[in-house]
PDB file of C-alpha atoms in Angstrom:
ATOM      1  CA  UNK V  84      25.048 -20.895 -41.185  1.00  0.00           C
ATOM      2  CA  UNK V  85      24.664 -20.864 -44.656  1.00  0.00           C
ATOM      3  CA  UNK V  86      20.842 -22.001 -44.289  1.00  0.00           C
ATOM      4  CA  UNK V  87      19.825 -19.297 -41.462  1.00  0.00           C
ATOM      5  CA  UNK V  88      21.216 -16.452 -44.261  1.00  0.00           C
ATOM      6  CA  UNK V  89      19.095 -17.793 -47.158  1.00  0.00           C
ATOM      7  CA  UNK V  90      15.980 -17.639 -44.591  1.00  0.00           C
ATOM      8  CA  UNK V  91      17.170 -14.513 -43.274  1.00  0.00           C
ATOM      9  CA  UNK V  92      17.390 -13.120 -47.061  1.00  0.00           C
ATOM     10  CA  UNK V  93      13.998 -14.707 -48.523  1.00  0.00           C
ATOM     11  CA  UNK V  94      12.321 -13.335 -45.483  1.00  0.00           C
ATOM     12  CA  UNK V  95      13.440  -9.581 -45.764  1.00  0.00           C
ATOM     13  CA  UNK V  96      13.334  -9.788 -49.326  1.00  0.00           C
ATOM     14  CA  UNK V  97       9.633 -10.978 -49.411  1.00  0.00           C
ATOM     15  CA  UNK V  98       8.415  -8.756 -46.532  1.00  0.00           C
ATOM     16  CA  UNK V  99       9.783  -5.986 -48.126  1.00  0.00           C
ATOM     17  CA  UNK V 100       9.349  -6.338 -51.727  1.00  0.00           C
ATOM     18  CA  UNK V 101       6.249  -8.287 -51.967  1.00  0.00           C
ATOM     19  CA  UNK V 102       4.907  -7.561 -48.058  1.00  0.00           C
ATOM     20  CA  UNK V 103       4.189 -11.016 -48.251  1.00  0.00           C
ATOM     21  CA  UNK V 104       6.393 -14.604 -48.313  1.00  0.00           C
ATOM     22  CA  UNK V 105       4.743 -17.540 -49.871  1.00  0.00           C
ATOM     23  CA  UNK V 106       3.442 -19.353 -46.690  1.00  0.00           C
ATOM     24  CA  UNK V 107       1.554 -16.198 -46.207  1.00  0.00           C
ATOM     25  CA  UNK V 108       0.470 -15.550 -49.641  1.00  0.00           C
ATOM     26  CA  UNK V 109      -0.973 -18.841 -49.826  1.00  0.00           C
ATOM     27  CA  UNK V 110      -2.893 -17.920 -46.533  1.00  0.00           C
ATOM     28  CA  UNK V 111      -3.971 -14.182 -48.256  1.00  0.00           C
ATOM     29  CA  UNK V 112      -1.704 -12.547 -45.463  1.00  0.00           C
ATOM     30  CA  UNK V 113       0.667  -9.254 -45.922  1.00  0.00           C
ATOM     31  CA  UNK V 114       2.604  -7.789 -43.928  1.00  0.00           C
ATOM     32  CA  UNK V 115       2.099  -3.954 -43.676  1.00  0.00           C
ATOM     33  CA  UNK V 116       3.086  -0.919 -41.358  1.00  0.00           C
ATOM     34  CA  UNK V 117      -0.242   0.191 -39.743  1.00  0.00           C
ATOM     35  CA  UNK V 118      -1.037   2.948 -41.953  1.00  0.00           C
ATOM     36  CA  UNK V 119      -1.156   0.372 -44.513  1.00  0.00           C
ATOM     37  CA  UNK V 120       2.381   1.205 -46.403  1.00  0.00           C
ATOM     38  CA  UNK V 121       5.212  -1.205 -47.283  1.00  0.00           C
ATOM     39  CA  UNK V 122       7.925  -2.294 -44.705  1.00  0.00           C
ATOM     40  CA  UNK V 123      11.473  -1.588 -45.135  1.00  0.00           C
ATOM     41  CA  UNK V 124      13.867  -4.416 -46.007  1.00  0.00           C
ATOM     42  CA  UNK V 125      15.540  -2.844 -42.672  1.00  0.00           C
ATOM     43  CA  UNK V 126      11.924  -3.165 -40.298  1.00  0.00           C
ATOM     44  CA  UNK V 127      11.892  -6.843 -42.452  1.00  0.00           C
ATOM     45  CA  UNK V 128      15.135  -8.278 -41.146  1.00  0.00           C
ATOM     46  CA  UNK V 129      14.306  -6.367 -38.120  1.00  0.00           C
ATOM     47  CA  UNK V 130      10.835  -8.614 -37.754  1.00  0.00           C
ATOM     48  CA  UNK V 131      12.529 -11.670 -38.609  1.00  0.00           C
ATOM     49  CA  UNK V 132      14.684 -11.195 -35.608  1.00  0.00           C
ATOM     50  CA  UNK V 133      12.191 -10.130 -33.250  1.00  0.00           C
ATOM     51  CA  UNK V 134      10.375 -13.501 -32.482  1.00  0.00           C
ATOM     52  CA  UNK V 135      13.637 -14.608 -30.983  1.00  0.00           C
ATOM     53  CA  UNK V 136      12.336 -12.329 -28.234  1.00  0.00           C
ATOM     54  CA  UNK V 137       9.049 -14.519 -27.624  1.00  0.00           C
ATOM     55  CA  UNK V 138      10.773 -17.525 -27.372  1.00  0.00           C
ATOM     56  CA  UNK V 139      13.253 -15.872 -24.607  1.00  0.00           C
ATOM     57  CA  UNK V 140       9.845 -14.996 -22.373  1.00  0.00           C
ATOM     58  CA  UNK V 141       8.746 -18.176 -23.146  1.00  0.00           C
ATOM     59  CA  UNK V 142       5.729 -17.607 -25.668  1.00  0.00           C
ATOM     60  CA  UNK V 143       3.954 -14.691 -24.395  1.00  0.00           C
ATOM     61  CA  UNK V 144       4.857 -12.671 -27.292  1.00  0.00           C
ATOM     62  CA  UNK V 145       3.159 -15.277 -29.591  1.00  0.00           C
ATOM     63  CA  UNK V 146       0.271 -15.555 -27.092  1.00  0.00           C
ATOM     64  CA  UNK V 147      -0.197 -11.965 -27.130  1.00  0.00           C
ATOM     65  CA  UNK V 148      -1.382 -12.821 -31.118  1.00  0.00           C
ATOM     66  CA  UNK V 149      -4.436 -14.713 -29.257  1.00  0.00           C
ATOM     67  CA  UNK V 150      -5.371 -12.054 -26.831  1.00  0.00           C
ATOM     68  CA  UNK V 151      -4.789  -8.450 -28.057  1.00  0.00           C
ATOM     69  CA  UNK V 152      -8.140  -6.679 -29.657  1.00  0.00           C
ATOM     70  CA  UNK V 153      -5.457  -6.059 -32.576  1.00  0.00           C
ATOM     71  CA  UNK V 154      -3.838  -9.420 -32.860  1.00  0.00           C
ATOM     72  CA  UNK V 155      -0.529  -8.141 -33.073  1.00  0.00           C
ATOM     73  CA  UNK V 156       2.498 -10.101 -31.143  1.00  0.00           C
ATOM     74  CA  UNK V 157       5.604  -8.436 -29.944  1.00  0.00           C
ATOM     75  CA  UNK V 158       7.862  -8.634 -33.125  1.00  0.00           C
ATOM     76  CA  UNK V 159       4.501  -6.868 -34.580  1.00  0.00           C
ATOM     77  CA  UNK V 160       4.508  -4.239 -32.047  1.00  0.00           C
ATOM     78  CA  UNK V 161       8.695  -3.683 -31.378  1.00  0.00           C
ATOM     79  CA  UNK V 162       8.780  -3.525 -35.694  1.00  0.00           C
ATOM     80  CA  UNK V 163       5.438  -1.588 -36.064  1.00  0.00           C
ATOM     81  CA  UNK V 164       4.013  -3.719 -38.203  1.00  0.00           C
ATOM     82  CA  UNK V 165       0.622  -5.426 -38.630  1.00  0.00           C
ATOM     83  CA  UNK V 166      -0.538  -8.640 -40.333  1.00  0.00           C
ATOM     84  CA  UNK V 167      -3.795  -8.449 -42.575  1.00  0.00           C
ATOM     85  CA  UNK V 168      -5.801 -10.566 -44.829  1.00  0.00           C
ATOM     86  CA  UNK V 169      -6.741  -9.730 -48.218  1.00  0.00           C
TER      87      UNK V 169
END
């Protein structure tokens, strides 16, 4: 229990401080709402939860990454947030 908090803490806290965590800054990647502002520690948590909802219909919301013109999934589009490099 103790473990999912501290993930559930860097994540929001890096998303929403830094728009960024360090797996993704390594990679050049931010997270940013798509007129290019921060996200909310509140949309944060709120993406950090959200993939649980890909792995309930069985991937398509991570294969949506692969297919959309925009390459956003479904935590992307439920949180209105988009991924870009930089």
């Amino acid at each position: 229990m103790i473990g999912f908090l501290v993930n559930a803490v860097y994540y929001t806290v890096g998303v929403s401080v830094w728009s960024t965590t360090i797996g993704k800054r390594a990679l050049g990647l931010y997270v940013l709402r798509p007129d290019g502002s921060k996200v909310g520690p509140g949309r944060a948590l709120a993406r950090w939860v959200a993939p649980a909802l890909s792995f309930i219909t069985f991937g398509i919301g991570f294969i949506m990454i692969g297919v959309r013109e925009d390459k956003r999934g479904l935590h992307d589009l439920i949180c209105d947030t988009v991924v870009v490099k930089r």
